[in-house]
PDB file of C-alpha atoms in Angstrom:
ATOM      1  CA  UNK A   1     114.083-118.611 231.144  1.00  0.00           C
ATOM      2  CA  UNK A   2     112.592-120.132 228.444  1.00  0.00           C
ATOM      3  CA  UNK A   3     116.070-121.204 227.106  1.00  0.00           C
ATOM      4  CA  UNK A   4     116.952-123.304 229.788  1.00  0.00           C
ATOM      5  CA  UNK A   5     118.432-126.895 228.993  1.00  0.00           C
ATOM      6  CA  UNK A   6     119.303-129.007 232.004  1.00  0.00           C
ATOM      7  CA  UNK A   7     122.335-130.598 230.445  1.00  0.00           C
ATOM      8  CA  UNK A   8     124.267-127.115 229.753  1.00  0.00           C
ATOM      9  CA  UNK A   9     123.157-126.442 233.040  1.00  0.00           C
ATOM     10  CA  UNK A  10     124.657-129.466 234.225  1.00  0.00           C
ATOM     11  CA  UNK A  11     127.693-129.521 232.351  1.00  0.00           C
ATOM     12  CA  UNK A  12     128.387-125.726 233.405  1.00  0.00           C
ATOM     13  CA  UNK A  13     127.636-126.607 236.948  1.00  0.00           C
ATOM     14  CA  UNK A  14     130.283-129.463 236.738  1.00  0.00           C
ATOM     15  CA  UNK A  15     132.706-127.469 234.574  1.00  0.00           C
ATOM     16  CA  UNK A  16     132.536-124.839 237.748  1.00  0.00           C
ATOM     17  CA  UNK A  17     132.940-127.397 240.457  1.00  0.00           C
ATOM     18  CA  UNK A  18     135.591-128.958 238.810  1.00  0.00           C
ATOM     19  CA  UNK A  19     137.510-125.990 238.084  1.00  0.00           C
ATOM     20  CA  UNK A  20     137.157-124.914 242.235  1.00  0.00           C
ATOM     21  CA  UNK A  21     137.964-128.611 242.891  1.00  0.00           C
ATOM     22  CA  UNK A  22     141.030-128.231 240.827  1.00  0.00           C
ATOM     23  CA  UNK A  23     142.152-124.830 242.395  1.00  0.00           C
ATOM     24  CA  UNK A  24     141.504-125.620 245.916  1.00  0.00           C
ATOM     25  CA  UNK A  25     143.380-129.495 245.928  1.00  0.00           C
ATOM     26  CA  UNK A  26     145.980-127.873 243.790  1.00  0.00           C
ATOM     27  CA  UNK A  27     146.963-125.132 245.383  1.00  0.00           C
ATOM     28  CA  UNK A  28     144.732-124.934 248.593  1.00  0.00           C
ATOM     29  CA  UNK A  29     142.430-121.701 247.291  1.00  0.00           C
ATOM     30  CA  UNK A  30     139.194-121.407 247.506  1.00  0.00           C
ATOM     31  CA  UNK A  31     137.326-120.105 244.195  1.00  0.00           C
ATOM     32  CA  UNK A  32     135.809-117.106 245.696  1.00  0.00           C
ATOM     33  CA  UNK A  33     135.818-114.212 242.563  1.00  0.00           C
ATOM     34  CA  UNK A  34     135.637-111.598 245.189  1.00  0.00           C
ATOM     35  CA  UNK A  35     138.166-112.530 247.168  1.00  0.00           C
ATOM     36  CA  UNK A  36     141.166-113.979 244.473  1.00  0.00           C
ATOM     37  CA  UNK A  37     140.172-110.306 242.580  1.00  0.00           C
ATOM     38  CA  UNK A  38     140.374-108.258 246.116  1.00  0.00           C
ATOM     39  CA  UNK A  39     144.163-109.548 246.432  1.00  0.00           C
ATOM     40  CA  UNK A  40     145.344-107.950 243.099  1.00  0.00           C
ATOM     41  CA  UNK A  41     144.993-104.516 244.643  1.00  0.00           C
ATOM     42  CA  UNK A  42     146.880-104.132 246.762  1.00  0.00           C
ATOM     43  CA  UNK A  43     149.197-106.341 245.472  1.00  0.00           C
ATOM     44  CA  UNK A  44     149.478-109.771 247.714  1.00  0.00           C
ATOM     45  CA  UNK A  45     152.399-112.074 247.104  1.00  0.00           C
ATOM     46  CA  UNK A  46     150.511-114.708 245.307  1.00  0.00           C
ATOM     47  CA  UNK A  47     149.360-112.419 242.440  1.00  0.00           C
ATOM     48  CA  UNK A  48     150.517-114.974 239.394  1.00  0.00           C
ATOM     49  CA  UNK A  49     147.817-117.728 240.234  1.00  0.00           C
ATOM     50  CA  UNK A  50     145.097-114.967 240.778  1.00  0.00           C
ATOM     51  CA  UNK A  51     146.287-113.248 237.503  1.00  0.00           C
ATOM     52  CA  UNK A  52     146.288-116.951 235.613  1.00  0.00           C
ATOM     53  CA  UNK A  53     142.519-117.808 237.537  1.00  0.00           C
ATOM     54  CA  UNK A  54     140.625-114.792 236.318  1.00  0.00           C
ATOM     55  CA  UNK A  55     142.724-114.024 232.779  1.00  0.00           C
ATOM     56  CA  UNK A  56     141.286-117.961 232.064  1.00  0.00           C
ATOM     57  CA  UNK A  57     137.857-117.509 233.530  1.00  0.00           C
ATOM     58  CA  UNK A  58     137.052-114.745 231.414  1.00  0.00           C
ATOM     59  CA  UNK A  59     138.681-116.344 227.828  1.00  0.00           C
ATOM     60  CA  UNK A  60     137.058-119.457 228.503  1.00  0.00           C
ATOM     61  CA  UNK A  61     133.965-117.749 228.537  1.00  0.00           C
ATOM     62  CA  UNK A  62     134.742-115.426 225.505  1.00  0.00           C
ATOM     63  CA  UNK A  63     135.935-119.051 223.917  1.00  0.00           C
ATOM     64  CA  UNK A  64     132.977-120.698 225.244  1.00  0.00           C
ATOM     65  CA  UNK A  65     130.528-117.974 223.204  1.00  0.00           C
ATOM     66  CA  UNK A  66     132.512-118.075 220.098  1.00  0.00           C
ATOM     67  CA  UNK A  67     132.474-121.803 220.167  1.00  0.00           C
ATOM     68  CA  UNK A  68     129.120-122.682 221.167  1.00  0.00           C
ATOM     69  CA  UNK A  69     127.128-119.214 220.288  1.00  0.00           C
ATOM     70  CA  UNK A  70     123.904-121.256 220.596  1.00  0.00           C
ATOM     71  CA  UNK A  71     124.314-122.230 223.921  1.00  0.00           C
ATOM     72  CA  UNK A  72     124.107-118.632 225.171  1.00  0.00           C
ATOM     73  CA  UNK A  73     121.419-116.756 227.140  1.00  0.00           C
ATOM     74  CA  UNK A  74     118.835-116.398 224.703  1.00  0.00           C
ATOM     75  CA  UNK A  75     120.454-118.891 222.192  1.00  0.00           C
ATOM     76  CA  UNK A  76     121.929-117.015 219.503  1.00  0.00           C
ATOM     77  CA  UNK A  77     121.336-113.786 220.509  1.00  0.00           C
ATOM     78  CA  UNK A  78     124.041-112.163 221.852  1.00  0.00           C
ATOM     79  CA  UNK A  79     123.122-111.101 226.037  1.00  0.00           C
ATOM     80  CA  UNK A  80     122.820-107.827 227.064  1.00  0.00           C
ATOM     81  CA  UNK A  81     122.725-105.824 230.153  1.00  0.00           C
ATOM     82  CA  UNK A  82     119.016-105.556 231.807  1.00  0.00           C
ATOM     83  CA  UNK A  83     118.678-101.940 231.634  1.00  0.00           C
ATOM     84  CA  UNK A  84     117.455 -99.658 234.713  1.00  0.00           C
ATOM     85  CA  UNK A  85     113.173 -99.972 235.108  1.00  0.00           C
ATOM     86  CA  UNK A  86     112.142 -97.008 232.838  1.00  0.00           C
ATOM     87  CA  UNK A  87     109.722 -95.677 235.942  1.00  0.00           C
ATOM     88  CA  UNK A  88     112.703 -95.048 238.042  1.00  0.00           C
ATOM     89  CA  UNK A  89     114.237 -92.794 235.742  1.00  0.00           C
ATOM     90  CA  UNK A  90     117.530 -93.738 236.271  1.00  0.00           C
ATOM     91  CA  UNK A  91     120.464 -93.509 233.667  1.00  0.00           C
ATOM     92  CA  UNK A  92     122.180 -96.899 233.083  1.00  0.00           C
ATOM     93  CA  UNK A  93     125.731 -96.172 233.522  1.00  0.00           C
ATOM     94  CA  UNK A  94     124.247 -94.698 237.112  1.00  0.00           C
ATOM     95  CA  UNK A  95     122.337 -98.298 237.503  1.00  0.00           C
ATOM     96  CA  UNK A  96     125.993 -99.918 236.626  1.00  0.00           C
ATOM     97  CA  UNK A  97     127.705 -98.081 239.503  1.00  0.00           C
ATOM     98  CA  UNK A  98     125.489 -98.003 241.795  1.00  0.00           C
ATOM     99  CA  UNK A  99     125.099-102.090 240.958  1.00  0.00           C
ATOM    100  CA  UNK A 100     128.336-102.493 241.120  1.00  0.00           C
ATOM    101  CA  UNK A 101     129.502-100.481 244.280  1.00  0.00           C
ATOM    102  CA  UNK A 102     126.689-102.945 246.108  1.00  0.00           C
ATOM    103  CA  UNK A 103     127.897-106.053 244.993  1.00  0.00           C
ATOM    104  CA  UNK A 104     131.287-105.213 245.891  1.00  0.00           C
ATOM    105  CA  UNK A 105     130.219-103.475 249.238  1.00  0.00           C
ATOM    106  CA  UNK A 106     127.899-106.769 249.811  1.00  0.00           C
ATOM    107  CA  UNK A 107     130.891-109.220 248.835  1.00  0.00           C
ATOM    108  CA  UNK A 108     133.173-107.411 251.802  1.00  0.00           C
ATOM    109  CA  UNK A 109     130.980-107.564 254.838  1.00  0.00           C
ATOM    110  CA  UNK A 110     129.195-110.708 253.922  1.00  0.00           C
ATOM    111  CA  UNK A 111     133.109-112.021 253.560  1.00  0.00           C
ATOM    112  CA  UNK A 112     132.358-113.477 249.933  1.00  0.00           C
ATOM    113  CA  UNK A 113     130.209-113.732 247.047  1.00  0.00           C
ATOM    114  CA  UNK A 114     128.014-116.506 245.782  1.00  0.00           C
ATOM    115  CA  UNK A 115     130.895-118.297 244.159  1.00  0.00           C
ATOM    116  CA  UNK A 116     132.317-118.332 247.086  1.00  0.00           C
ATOM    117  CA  UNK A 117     129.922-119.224 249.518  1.00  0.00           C
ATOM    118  CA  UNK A 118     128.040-121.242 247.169  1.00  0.00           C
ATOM    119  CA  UNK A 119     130.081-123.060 245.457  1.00  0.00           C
ATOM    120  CA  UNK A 120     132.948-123.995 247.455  1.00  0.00           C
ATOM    121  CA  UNK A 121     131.200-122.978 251.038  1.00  0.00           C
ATOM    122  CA  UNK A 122     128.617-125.195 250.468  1.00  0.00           C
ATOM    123  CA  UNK A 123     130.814-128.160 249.327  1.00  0.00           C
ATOM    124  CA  UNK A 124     132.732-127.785 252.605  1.00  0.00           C
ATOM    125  CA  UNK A 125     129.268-127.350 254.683  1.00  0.00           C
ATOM    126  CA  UNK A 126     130.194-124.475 255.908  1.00  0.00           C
ATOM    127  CA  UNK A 127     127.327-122.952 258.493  1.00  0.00           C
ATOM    128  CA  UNK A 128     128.627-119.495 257.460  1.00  0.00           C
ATOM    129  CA  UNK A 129     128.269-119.990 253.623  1.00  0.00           C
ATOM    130  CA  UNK A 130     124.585-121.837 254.261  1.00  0.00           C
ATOM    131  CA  UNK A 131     123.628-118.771 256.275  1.00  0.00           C
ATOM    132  CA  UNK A 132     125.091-116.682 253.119  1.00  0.00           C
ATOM    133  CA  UNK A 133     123.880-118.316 250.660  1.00  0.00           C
ATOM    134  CA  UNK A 134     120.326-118.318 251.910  1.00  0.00           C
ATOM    135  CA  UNK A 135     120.712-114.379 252.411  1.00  0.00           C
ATOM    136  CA  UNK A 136     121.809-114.459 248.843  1.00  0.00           C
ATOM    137  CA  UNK A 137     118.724-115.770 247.261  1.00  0.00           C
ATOM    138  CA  UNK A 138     116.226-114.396 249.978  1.00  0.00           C
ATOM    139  CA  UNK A 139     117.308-110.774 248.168  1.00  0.00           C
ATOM    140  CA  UNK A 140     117.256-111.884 244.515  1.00  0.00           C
ATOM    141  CA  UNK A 141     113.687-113.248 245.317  1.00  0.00           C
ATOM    142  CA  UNK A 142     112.576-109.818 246.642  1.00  0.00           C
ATOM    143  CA  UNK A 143     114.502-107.715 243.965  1.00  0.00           C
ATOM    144  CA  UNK A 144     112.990-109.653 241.311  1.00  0.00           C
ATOM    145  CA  UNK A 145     109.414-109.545 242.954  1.00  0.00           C
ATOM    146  CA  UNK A 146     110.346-105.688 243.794  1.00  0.00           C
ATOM    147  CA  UNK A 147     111.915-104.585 240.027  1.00  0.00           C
ATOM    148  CA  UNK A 148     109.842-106.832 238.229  1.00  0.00           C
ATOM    149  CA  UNK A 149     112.815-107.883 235.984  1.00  0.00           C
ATOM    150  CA  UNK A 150     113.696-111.659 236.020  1.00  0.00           C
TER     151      UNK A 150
END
């Protein structure tokens, strides 16, 4: 943490509310990652504007690194993936699935993810995505205090 800046924090949190601002009074969706990538397969009928959402969000933040390479976690060093804690003995393409398969399992029955929920949820004051939400961060705190990796 020791390259945190409140203003690119604060311009990336307005960036992201904007964009699920823009997406939700322009074509009535909310900006839920989970659920706009869930639709692709099997195809729904609206598979252009979930196509055109998540082609964007990830080349504006390719563009967003090539542009601003400083502004990065860790400044100029390029991020990498936190590696599996070397007690457990795990492999880390093993960490990556199993990671992966509980987000995704986690994202279905908590009917979201923290974009979701936290983002546009809590701008709508939803109950539901309050309730989520607070799940969401209750487990970081205890995997973090659990793994010891922050």
């Amino acid at each position: 943490m020791e390259s945190f800046t409140p203003l690119t924090a604060a311009l990336g949190g307005s960036l992201i509310g904007l964009a699920a601002a823009v997406l939700w009074l322009g074509n009535g969706r909310i900006a839920g990652i989970s659920g706009i990538f869930g639709q692709l397969l099997p195809p729904a009928q609206t598979v252009v504007w979930r196509l055109v959402f998540l082609v964007a969000l990830v080349a504006g933040a390719w563009a967003s690194s090539k542009l601003f390479p400083a502004l990065g976690v860790g400044g100029v060093e390029p991020a990498a993936l936190v590696p599996p804690p070397a007690t457990w003995g795990v492999p880390p393409p093993v960490w990556l699935i199993v990671a992966g398969l509980l987000i995704g399992f986690g994202t279905k029955i908590g009917n979201g993810c923290t974009s979701g929920h936290g983002v546009c949820g809590l701008a709508r004051l939803s109950l539901r995505s309050l309730v989520a939400v607070l799940v969401f961060f209750g487990v970081a705190i205890i995997t973090v205090t659990v793994t010891g990796i922050v």
